[in-house]
Amino acid sequence: MLASLEVSIKNAIPEGTVDHKPSGVQLASPFYQKREIMKLPPSAKFILYLLRSKGAMNRKRIIQKTLMPDRTVGFALKLLLEKNLIRKEDPEALVKRTSEKRRRRRKRDRRITNYNIVSTILPFVMAEV
């Protein structure tokens, strides 16, 4: 009896009406972008604001500026990367840019990754301090 009730409920609900996620077209609108940012935890919003105001930073520098624990910064960066609000900069591209200007005596550590904000994702102005 219970199985027949579940089948009748599934048949009563039209396909695709249960999912309330916006489509890819709707995510491009500023309303949905703001809503996605508002859903983020405060640590992720603070890192997003910091990257917007100070520019590209590596993980160690973000930890120094925010005074947040390493694990919190890592979780916030992971969330921001998943939402495509920030991107990882290629360390080899940075080395090529700096090597054109002048030669370095020390080799640059290529394991260090800089994070930078995606410029097209924030069409609105975040609060300025």
Short mmCIF file of C-alpha atoms in Angstrom, two decimals:
data_model
loop_
_atom_site.label_atom_id
_atom_site.label_comp_id
_atom_site.label_asym_id
_atom_site.label_seq_id
_atom_site.Cartn_x
_atom_site.Cartn_y
_atom_site.Cartn_z
CA MET A 1 0.00 0.00 0.00
CA LEU A 2 2.80 2.40 0.91
CA ALA A 3 4.66 1.67 -2.33
CA SER A 4 1.56 2.38 -4.41
CA LEU A 5 1.09 5.68 -2.56
CA GLU A 6 4.69 6.73 -3.36
CA VAL A 7 4.20 5.84 -7.03
CA SER A 8 0.99 7.85 -7.23
CA ILE A 9 2.69 10.86 -5.60
CA LYS A 10 5.60 10.65 -8.05
CA ASN A 11 3.17 10.48 -10.97
CA ALA A 12 1.17 13.46 -9.65
CA ILE A 13 4.19 15.78 -9.62
CA PRO A 14 5.22 16.86 -13.13
CA GLU A 15 8.84 16.20 -14.10
CA GLY A 16 11.25 19.05 -13.31
CA THR A 17 8.99 21.07 -10.99
CA VAL A 18 10.67 19.96 -7.76
CA ASP A 19 14.10 21.39 -8.59
CA HIS A 20 14.16 25.09 -7.75
CA LYS A 21 17.74 25.76 -8.84
CA PRO A 22 18.09 28.57 -11.37
CA SER A 23 19.27 27.69 -14.82
CA GLY A 24 22.61 28.82 -16.27
CA VAL A 25 20.95 31.84 -17.89
CA GLN A 26 19.52 33.00 -14.58
CA LEU A 27 22.87 32.62 -12.78
CA ALA A 28 24.32 35.27 -15.08
CA SER A 29 21.97 37.91 -13.69
CA PRO A 30 23.25 40.12 -10.85
CA PHE A 31 20.37 39.06 -8.60
CA TYR A 32 21.44 35.41 -8.53
CA GLN A 33 25.11 36.35 -8.18
CA LYS A 34 24.33 38.50 -5.14
CA ARG A 35 22.21 35.71 -3.69
CA GLU A 36 25.03 33.18 -4.11
CA ILE A 37 27.46 35.55 -2.36
CA MET A 38 24.99 36.18 0.47
CA LYS A 39 24.75 32.40 1.08
CA LEU A 40 28.51 32.16 1.69
CA PRO A 41 29.90 32.01 5.23
CA PRO A 42 31.38 35.23 6.65
CA SER A 43 34.95 33.99 6.26
CA ALA A 44 34.48 33.42 2.52
CA LYS A 45 32.86 36.84 2.08
CA PHE A 46 35.74 38.47 3.93
CA ILE A 47 38.33 36.73 1.75
CA LEU A 48 36.36 37.75 -1.36
CA TYR A 49 36.37 41.37 -0.15
CA LEU A 50 40.09 41.18 0.67
CA LEU A 51 40.98 39.82 -2.77
CA ARG A 52 38.87 42.52 -4.40
CA SER A 53 40.50 45.34 -2.47
CA LYS A 54 44.14 44.12 -2.27
CA GLY A 55 44.47 42.06 -5.46
CA ALA A 56 45.92 38.59 -5.95
CA MET A 57 47.33 36.87 -2.86
CA ASN A 58 48.64 33.47 -1.93
CA ARG A 59 47.21 31.40 0.90
CA LYS A 60 49.91 32.35 3.40
CA ARG A 61 49.37 36.07 2.83
CA ILE A 62 45.59 35.67 3.17
CA ILE A 63 46.14 33.96 6.53
CA GLN A 64 48.44 36.78 7.66
CA LYS A 65 46.02 39.54 6.59
CA THR A 66 42.83 37.96 7.95
CA LEU A 67 44.28 36.34 11.11
CA MET A 68 42.03 33.34 10.41
CA PRO A 69 43.12 29.74 10.99
CA ASP A 70 44.65 27.83 8.08
CA ARG A 71 41.76 25.39 7.94
CA THR A 72 39.14 28.16 7.78
CA VAL A 73 40.98 29.91 4.95
CA GLY A 74 41.32 26.63 3.07
CA PHE A 75 37.61 25.89 3.41
CA ALA A 76 36.64 29.41 2.29
CA LEU A 77 38.98 29.24 -0.72
CA LYS A 78 37.53 25.86 -1.67
CA LEU A 79 33.99 27.26 -1.55
CA LEU A 80 34.93 30.32 -3.59
CA LEU A 81 36.66 28.15 -6.20
CA GLU A 82 33.63 25.85 -6.45
CA LYS A 83 31.31 28.85 -6.98
CA ASN A 84 33.73 30.27 -9.60
CA LEU A 85 34.06 33.53 -7.68
CA ILE A 86 37.86 33.30 -7.62
CA ARG A 87 40.45 31.55 -9.76
CA LYS A 88 43.91 30.12 -9.25
CA GLU A 89 46.64 31.93 -11.12
CA ASP A 90 49.19 29.79 -12.93
CA PRO A 91 52.55 30.14 -11.12
CA GLU A 92 54.48 29.52 -14.35
CA ALA A 93 52.77 32.47 -16.03
CA LEU A 94 53.86 34.68 -13.13
CA VAL A 95 57.46 33.49 -13.48
CA LYS A 96 57.43 34.24 -17.21
CA ARG A 97 56.09 37.75 -16.59
CA THR A 98 58.73 38.56 -13.99
CA SER A 99 61.57 36.98 -15.96
CA GLU A 100 60.88 39.31 -18.88
CA LYS A 101 61.47 42.32 -16.63
CA ARG A 102 64.64 41.17 -14.85
CA ARG A 103 66.46 38.02 -13.91
CA ARG A 104 66.09 36.59 -10.44
CA ARG A 105 68.96 35.04 -8.56
CA ARG A 106 66.67 32.71 -6.63
CA LYS A 107 64.23 30.35 -8.23
CA ARG A 108 60.60 31.08 -7.54
CA ASP A 109 58.68 28.35 -5.73
CA ARG A 110 56.16 27.06 -8.26
CA ARG A 111 54.08 25.30 -5.61
CA ILE A 112 52.79 28.63 -4.32
CA THR A 113 49.45 29.43 -5.91
CA ASN A 114 48.01 32.92 -6.06
CA TYR A 115 44.26 33.39 -5.86
CA ASN A 116 42.55 36.22 -7.69
CA ILE A 117 38.97 37.36 -8.01
CA VAL A 118 37.09 36.69 -11.24
CA SER A 119 36.46 40.20 -12.53
CA THR A 120 33.31 39.42 -14.51
CA ILE A 121 31.46 37.75 -11.66
CA LEU A 122 30.94 40.91 -9.59
CA PRO A 123 29.05 43.49 -11.66
CA PHE A 124 27.92 45.29 -8.52
CA VAL A 125 30.04 47.29 -6.12
CA MET A 126 30.81 45.64 -2.81
CA ALA A 127 30.74 47.85 0.28
CA GLU A 128 33.82 50.05 0.52
CA VAL A 129 35.42 50.74 3.89
#
